[in-house]
Amino acid sequence: EADIYQTPRYLVIGTGKKITLECSQTMGHDKMYWYQQDPGMELHLIHYSYGVNSTEKGDLSSESTVSRIRTEHFPLTLESARPSHTSQYLCASSGSGGASYEQYFGPGTRLTVT
Amino acid sequence: GQQLNQSPQSMFIQEGEDVSMNCTSSSIFNTWLWYKQDPGEGPVLLIALYKAGELTSNGRLTAQFGITRKDSFLNISASIPSDVGIYFCAGELPRAGAQKLVFGQGTRLTINP
């Protein structure tokens, strides 16, 4: 059972607000990922990290930013939320070695920007 | 970017029926993964495949890594109500150091009792 947590689970916020979505994992995984997913649609990678102080942009352009100061923590920040940011945001992590491609997901944060 | 073509997009079946879905790509993949996502939750890993031709089972689920490395299928036998959800395939491209996954569009499974 994967131990990866996301808070908040649901967030409704007004346009222009700054928000931070939290993601933490207790598995000691070095790699972490953020995906954006519209309901029932495919997942799009927006950020990933190979370890502390490593962050890269994913395949889908996003106005969000991430940081990786601690191995277990990978928060995502939106400086000024807009309605176009409304979506589900999923955090995932994976370890090293032979199973390094097996990504384990958190429950997601459903963001609604009004 | 690279795309995985997953089919069918949706399935409506009777409880007890077997289910089959697949993913294809024009690119070669090193790894194939199958996930299930329930409404409002994150995807849960069902099966991981690492070798061309590999056939792996997890209970009533069976998945295969195609010989050409460009496709994979997932079978569910004797479906039950808790199988309802969206199934995603994901593949890892052979780019050194990437360790990123590409996801299919999903297969939405609905079961009529």
mmCIF file of C-alpha atoms in Angstrom:
data_model
loop_
_atom_site.group_PDB
_atom_site.id
_atom_site.type_symbol
_atom_site.label_atom_id
_atom_site.label_comp_id
_atom_site.label_asym_id
_atom_site.label_seq_id
_atom_site.Cartn_x
_atom_site.Cartn_y
_atom_site.Cartn_z
ATOM 1 C CA GLU A 1 0.000 0.000 0.000
ATOM 2 C CA ALA A 2 1.451 3.334 -1.103
ATOM 3 C CA ASP A 3 1.661 6.094 1.489
ATOM 4 C CA ILE A 4 1.272 9.343 -0.369
ATOM 5 C CA TYR A 5 -0.892 12.144 0.854
ATOM 6 C CA GLN A 6 -2.392 15.238 -0.691
ATOM 7 C CA THR A 7 -4.094 18.172 0.954
ATOM 8 C CA PRO A 8 -6.542 19.684 0.580
ATOM 9 C CA ARG A 9 -8.731 17.117 -1.178
ATOM 10 C CA TYR A 10 -11.064 19.828 -2.432
ATOM 11 C CA LEU A 11 -10.459 23.550 -2.831
ATOM 12 C CA VAL A 12 -12.785 26.251 -4.118
ATOM 13 C CA ILE A 13 -11.087 29.603 -4.411
ATOM 14 C CA GLY A 14 -11.564 32.947 -6.097
ATOM 15 C CA THR A 15 -9.627 34.276 -9.063
ATOM 16 C CA GLY A 16 -6.329 35.916 -8.221
ATOM 17 C CA LYS A 17 -5.664 34.023 -5.001
ATOM 18 C CA LYS A 18 -2.360 32.304 -4.329
ATOM 19 C CA ILE A 19 -2.670 28.614 -3.523
ATOM 20 C CA THR A 20 -0.347 25.798 -2.525
ATOM 21 C CA LEU A 21 -1.257 22.153 -2.990
ATOM 22 C CA GLU A 22 0.565 19.862 -0.597
ATOM 23 C CA CYS A 23 1.980 16.436 -1.379
ATOM 24 C CA SER A 24 3.900 14.213 1.003
ATOM 25 C CA GLN A 25 5.108 10.625 0.814
ATOM 26 C CA THR A 26 6.508 8.421 3.554
ATOM 27 C CA MET A 27 8.116 5.794 1.324
ATOM 28 C CA GLY A 28 11.459 7.533 0.934
ATOM 29 C CA HIS A 29 10.970 7.713 -2.828
ATOM 30 C CA ASP A 30 13.417 9.973 -4.614
ATOM 31 C CA LYS A 31 11.219 10.741 -7.624
ATOM 32 C CA MET A 32 7.986 12.716 -7.406
ATOM 33 C CA TYR A 33 5.528 13.952 -10.024
ATOM 34 C CA TRP A 34 2.560 16.283 -10.487
ATOM 35 C CA TYR A 35 -0.141 15.516 -13.043
ATOM 36 C CA GLN A 36 -3.145 17.510 -14.173
ATOM 37 C CA GLN A 37 -6.300 15.620 -15.085
ATOM 38 C CA ASP A 38 -9.681 16.840 -16.271
ATOM 39 C CA PRO A 39 -12.526 14.556 -15.074
ATOM 40 C CA GLY A 40 -12.403 11.161 -16.773
ATOM 41 C CA MET A 41 -9.600 12.220 -19.083
ATOM 42 C CA GLU A 42 -5.966 11.236 -19.452
ATOM 43 C CA LEU A 43 -3.241 12.399 -17.096
ATOM 44 C CA HIS A 44 -0.784 15.075 -18.201
ATOM 45 C CA LEU A 45 2.588 15.483 -16.502
ATOM 46 C CA ILE A 46 3.208 19.094 -15.455
ATOM 47 C CA HIS A 47 6.209 18.815 -13.078
ATOM 48 C CA TYR A 48 8.624 16.183 -11.821
ATOM 49 C CA SER A 49 11.591 15.887 -9.518
ATOM 50 C CA TYR A 50 14.414 13.351 -9.329
ATOM 51 C CA GLY A 51 15.371 14.365 -5.803
ATOM 52 C CA VAL A 52 16.018 17.220 -3.409
ATOM 53 C CA ASN A 53 16.645 20.525 -5.209
ATOM 54 C CA SER A 54 15.753 18.938 -8.568
ATOM 55 C CA THR A 55 12.642 20.107 -10.435
ATOM 56 C CA GLU A 56 11.736 19.873 -14.114
ATOM 57 C CA LYS A 57 8.759 20.949 -16.205
ATOM 58 C CA GLY A 58 6.635 18.194 -17.657
ATOM 59 C CA ASP A 59 5.083 17.685 -21.055
ATOM 60 C CA LEU A 60 2.075 19.951 -20.430
ATOM 61 C CA SER A 61 2.841 23.613 -19.939
ATOM 62 C CA SER A 62 1.626 24.907 -16.584
ATOM 63 C CA GLU A 63 1.705 28.269 -14.815
ATOM 64 C CA SER A 64 2.280 26.483 -11.523
ATOM 65 C CA THR A 65 5.653 26.104 -9.811
ATOM 66 C CA VAL A 66 7.057 23.412 -7.545
ATOM 67 C CA SER A 67 9.831 23.015 -5.011
ATOM 68 C CA ARG A 68 11.633 20.036 -3.509
ATOM 69 C CA ILE A 69 13.439 21.036 -0.341
ATOM 70 C CA ARG A 70 12.809 17.755 1.454
ATOM 71 C CA THR A 71 12.661 14.254 -0.014
ATOM 72 C CA GLU A 72 9.171 13.588 1.293
ATOM 73 C CA HIS A 73 7.559 16.886 0.326
ATOM 74 C CA PHE A 74 6.709 18.248 -3.153
ATOM 75 C CA PRO A 75 4.316 21.217 -2.982
ATOM 76 C CA LEU A 76 2.770 22.891 -6.025
ATOM 77 C CA THR A 77 2.018 26.610 -6.026
ATOM 78 C CA LEU A 78 -0.168 28.818 -8.190
ATOM 79 C CA GLU A 79 0.657 32.497 -7.620
ATOM 80 C CA SER A 80 -2.595 33.787 -9.076
ATOM 81 C CA ALA A 81 -5.380 31.278 -9.645
ATOM 82 C CA ARG A 82 -7.593 31.565 -12.722
ATOM 83 C CA PRO A 83 -10.716 29.653 -13.812
ATOM 84 C CA SER A 84 -8.598 27.895 -16.453
ATOM 85 C CA HIS A 85 -6.687 26.256 -13.576
ATOM 86 C CA THR A 86 -9.806 24.372 -12.517
ATOM 87 C CA SER A 87 -8.867 20.689 -12.671
ATOM 88 C CA GLN A 88 -7.786 17.705 -10.611
ATOM 89 C CA TYR A 89 -4.129 17.690 -9.558
ATOM 90 C CA LEU A 90 -2.522 14.331 -8.805
ATOM 91 C CA CYS A 91 0.791 13.790 -7.065
ATOM 92 C CA ALA A 92 2.804 10.593 -7.504
ATOM 93 C CA SER A 93 6.119 9.136 -6.419
ATOM 94 C CA SER A 94 8.384 6.305 -7.458
ATOM 95 C CA GLY A 95 11.451 4.681 -6.016
ATOM 96 C CA SER A 96 14.724 3.508 -7.511
ATOM 97 C CA GLY A 97 15.951 0.219 -8.855
ATOM 98 C CA GLY A 98 13.976 -2.233 -10.950
ATOM 99 C CA ALA A 99 10.566 -0.874 -9.947
ATOM 100 C CA SER A 100 11.464 2.763 -10.491
ATOM 101 C CA TYR A 101 8.797 3.189 -13.174
ATOM 102 C CA GLU A 102 5.993 2.128 -10.843
ATOM 103 C CA GLN A 103 4.414 5.396 -9.823
ATOM 104 C CA TYR A 104 2.123 5.508 -6.806
ATOM 105 C CA PHE A 105 -0.529 8.191 -6.670
ATOM 106 C CA GLY A 106 -2.101 10.266 -3.969
ATOM 107 C CA PRO A 107 -5.882 10.802 -3.827
ATOM 108 C CA GLY A 108 -5.692 14.100 -5.697
ATOM 109 C CA THR A 109 -6.801 17.673 -5.088
ATOM 110 C CA ARG A 110 -9.848 18.863 -6.975
ATOM 111 C CA LEU A 111 -9.365 22.594 -7.558
ATOM 112 C CA THR A 112 -12.176 24.912 -8.598
ATOM 113 C CA VAL A 113 -11.370 28.552 -9.323
ATOM 114 C CA THR A 114 -14.401 30.826 -9.460
ATOM 115 C CA GLY B 1 4.192 14.393 -27.802
ATOM 116 C CA GLN B 2 4.041 10.635 -27.728
ATOM 117 C CA GLN B 3 0.579 9.139 -27.577
ATOM 118 C CA LEU B 4 -0.922 5.915 -26.446
ATOM 119 C CA ASN B 5 -4.131 4.893 -28.177
ATOM 120 C CA GLN B 6 -6.337 3.077 -25.707
ATOM 121 C CA SER B 7 -9.486 1.231 -26.734
ATOM 122 C CA PRO B 8 -12.297 0.932 -26.286
ATOM 123 C CA GLN B 9 -13.043 4.327 -24.741
ATOM 124 C CA SER B 10 -15.976 2.881 -22.841
ATOM 125 C CA MET B 11 -17.530 -0.500 -22.180
ATOM 126 C CA PHE B 12 -20.960 -1.461 -20.908
ATOM 127 C CA ILE B 13 -21.114 -5.086 -19.812
ATOM 128 C CA GLN B 14 -23.121 -7.478 -17.677
ATOM 129 C CA GLU B 15 -21.788 -8.668 -14.349
ATOM 130 C CA GLY B 16 -19.861 -11.890 -14.821
ATOM 131 C CA GLU B 17 -18.653 -11.103 -18.327
ATOM 132 C CA ASP B 18 -14.994 -11.011 -19.282
ATOM 133 C CA VAL B 19 -13.440 -7.693 -20.330
ATOM 134 C CA SER B 20 -10.597 -6.927 -22.691
ATOM 135 C CA MET B 21 -8.946 -3.588 -23.409
ATOM 136 C CA ASN B 22 -5.714 -2.605 -25.116
ATOM 137 C CA CYS B 23 -3.198 0.122 -25.751
ATOM 138 C CA THR B 24 -1.173 0.663 -28.890
ATOM 139 C CA SER B 25 1.473 3.107 -29.951
ATOM 140 C CA SER B 26 3.686 3.856 -32.906
ATOM 141 C CA SER B 27 6.616 4.051 -30.457
ATOM 142 C CA ILE B 28 8.450 1.320 -28.603
ATOM 143 C CA PHE B 29 8.024 1.250 -24.833
ATOM 144 C CA ASN B 30 10.310 -0.274 -22.210
ATOM 145 C CA THR B 31 7.620 -0.653 -19.575
ATOM 146 C CA TRP B 32 3.839 -0.967 -19.573
ATOM 147 C CA LEU B 33 1.693 -0.264 -16.545
ATOM 148 C CA TRP B 34 -2.036 -0.630 -15.974
ATOM 149 C CA TYR B 35 -3.907 1.545 -13.466
ATOM 150 C CA LYS B 36 -7.516 1.736 -12.243
ATOM 151 C CA GLN B 37 -9.069 4.994 -11.087
ATOM 152 C CA ASP B 38 -12.243 5.280 -9.051
ATOM 153 C CA PRO B 39 -14.224 8.544 -9.092
ATOM 154 C CA GLY B 40 -12.583 11.241 -7.008
ATOM 155 C CA GLU B 41 -9.494 9.146 -6.293
ATOM 156 C CA GLY B 42 -6.002 8.763 -7.653
ATOM 157 C CA PRO B 43 -5.055 5.897 -9.987
ATOM 158 C CA VAL B 44 -4.074 2.629 -8.338
ATOM 159 C CA LEU B 45 -1.409 0.451 -9.910
ATOM 160 C CA LEU B 46 -2.762 -2.947 -10.993
ATOM 161 C CA ILE B 47 0.002 -4.585 -13.016
ATOM 162 C CA ALA B 48 3.501 -3.658 -14.205
ATOM 163 C CA LEU B 49 5.150 -5.309 -17.226
ATOM 164 C CA TYR B 50 8.862 -5.065 -17.968
ATOM 165 C CA LYS B 51 9.673 -7.575 -20.712
ATOM 166 C CA ALA B 52 8.354 -8.014 -24.239
ATOM 167 C CA GLY B 53 6.022 -11.003 -24.317
ATOM 168 C CA GLU B 54 5.563 -10.980 -20.535
ATOM 169 C CA LEU B 55 2.184 -12.198 -19.305
ATOM 170 C CA THR B 56 1.323 -11.285 -15.715
ATOM 171 C CA SER B 57 -1.733 -11.967 -13.589
ATOM 172 C CA ASN B 58 -3.115 -10.250 -10.500
ATOM 173 C CA GLY B 59 -6.182 -12.151 -9.337
ATOM 174 C CA ARG B 60 -8.819 -11.897 -12.075
ATOM 175 C CA LEU B 61 -6.646 -9.470 -14.037
ATOM 176 C CA THR B 62 -4.177 -10.529 -16.712
ATOM 177 C CA ALA B 63 -1.982 -8.200 -18.732
ATOM 178 C CA GLN B 64 0.536 -8.789 -21.515
ATOM 179 C CA PHE B 65 3.458 -6.790 -22.889
ATOM 180 C CA GLY B 66 3.284 -7.084 -26.676
ATOM 181 C CA ILE B 67 6.134 -8.754 -28.545
ATOM 182 C CA THR B 68 6.662 -5.662 -30.695
ATOM 183 C CA ARG B 69 6.856 -3.529 -27.500
ATOM 184 C CA LYS B 70 4.281 -1.219 -29.074
ATOM 185 C CA ASP B 71 1.185 -2.604 -27.411
ATOM 186 C CA SER B 72 -0.292 -4.132 -24.281
ATOM 187 C CA PHE B 73 -3.632 -5.578 -23.279
ATOM 188 C CA LEU B 74 -5.529 -6.035 -20.033
ATOM 189 C CA ASN B 75 -8.147 -8.723 -19.454
ATOM 190 C CA ILE B 76 -10.557 -8.918 -16.536
ATOM 191 C CA SER B 77 -12.318 -12.216 -16.031
ATOM 192 C CA ALA B 78 -15.761 -12.694 -14.443
ATOM 193 C CA SER B 79 -16.367 -8.991 -13.818
ATOM 194 C CA ILE B 80 -17.909 -7.845 -10.540
ATOM 195 C CA PRO B 81 -19.445 -4.492 -9.549
ATOM 196 C CA SER B 82 -16.263 -3.215 -7.891
ATOM 197 C CA ASP B 83 -14.473 -3.447 -11.257
ATOM 198 C CA VAL B 84 -16.345 -0.319 -12.324
ATOM 199 C CA GLY B 85 -13.995 2.586 -12.962
ATOM 200 C CA ILE B 86 -11.583 4.000 -15.493
ATOM 201 C CA TYR B 87 -8.624 1.895 -16.555
ATOM 202 C CA PHE B 88 -5.491 3.611 -17.828
ATOM 203 C CA CYS B 89 -2.501 2.144 -19.564
ATOM 204 C CA ALA B 90 0.830 3.906 -19.174
ATOM 205 C CA GLY B 91 4.128 3.391 -20.902
ATOM 206 C CA GLU B 92 7.703 4.425 -20.280
ATOM 207 C CA LEU B 93 9.675 5.540 -23.313
ATOM 208 C CA PRO B 94 13.279 4.381 -23.691
ATOM 209 C CA ARG B 95 14.854 7.781 -23.148
ATOM 210 C CA ALA B 96 17.796 7.654 -20.814
ATOM 211 C CA GLY B 97 17.165 9.316 -17.485
ATOM 212 C CA ALA B 98 13.575 10.273 -18.244
ATOM 213 C CA GLN B 99 11.625 7.734 -16.137
ATOM 214 C CA LYS B 100 8.452 9.488 -17.132
ATOM 215 C CA LEU B 101 5.187 7.828 -18.077
ATOM 216 C CA VAL B 102 2.814 8.531 -20.953
ATOM 217 C CA PHE B 103 -0.821 7.721 -20.226
ATOM 218 C CA GLY B 104 -3.577 6.467 -22.484
ATOM 219 C CA GLN B 105 -6.971 8.168 -22.700
ATOM 220 C CA GLY B 106 -8.597 5.594 -20.429
ATOM 221 C CA THR B 107 -11.302 2.928 -20.776
ATOM 222 C CA ARG B 108 -14.432 3.612 -18.732
ATOM 223 C CA LEU B 109 -15.978 0.343 -17.549
ATOM 224 C CA THR B 110 -19.640 0.231 -16.560
ATOM 225 C CA ILE B 111 -21.251 -2.962 -15.271
ATOM 226 C CA ASN B 112 -24.954 -3.661 -15.383
ATOM 227 C CA PRO B 113 -26.023 -5.841 -12.460
#
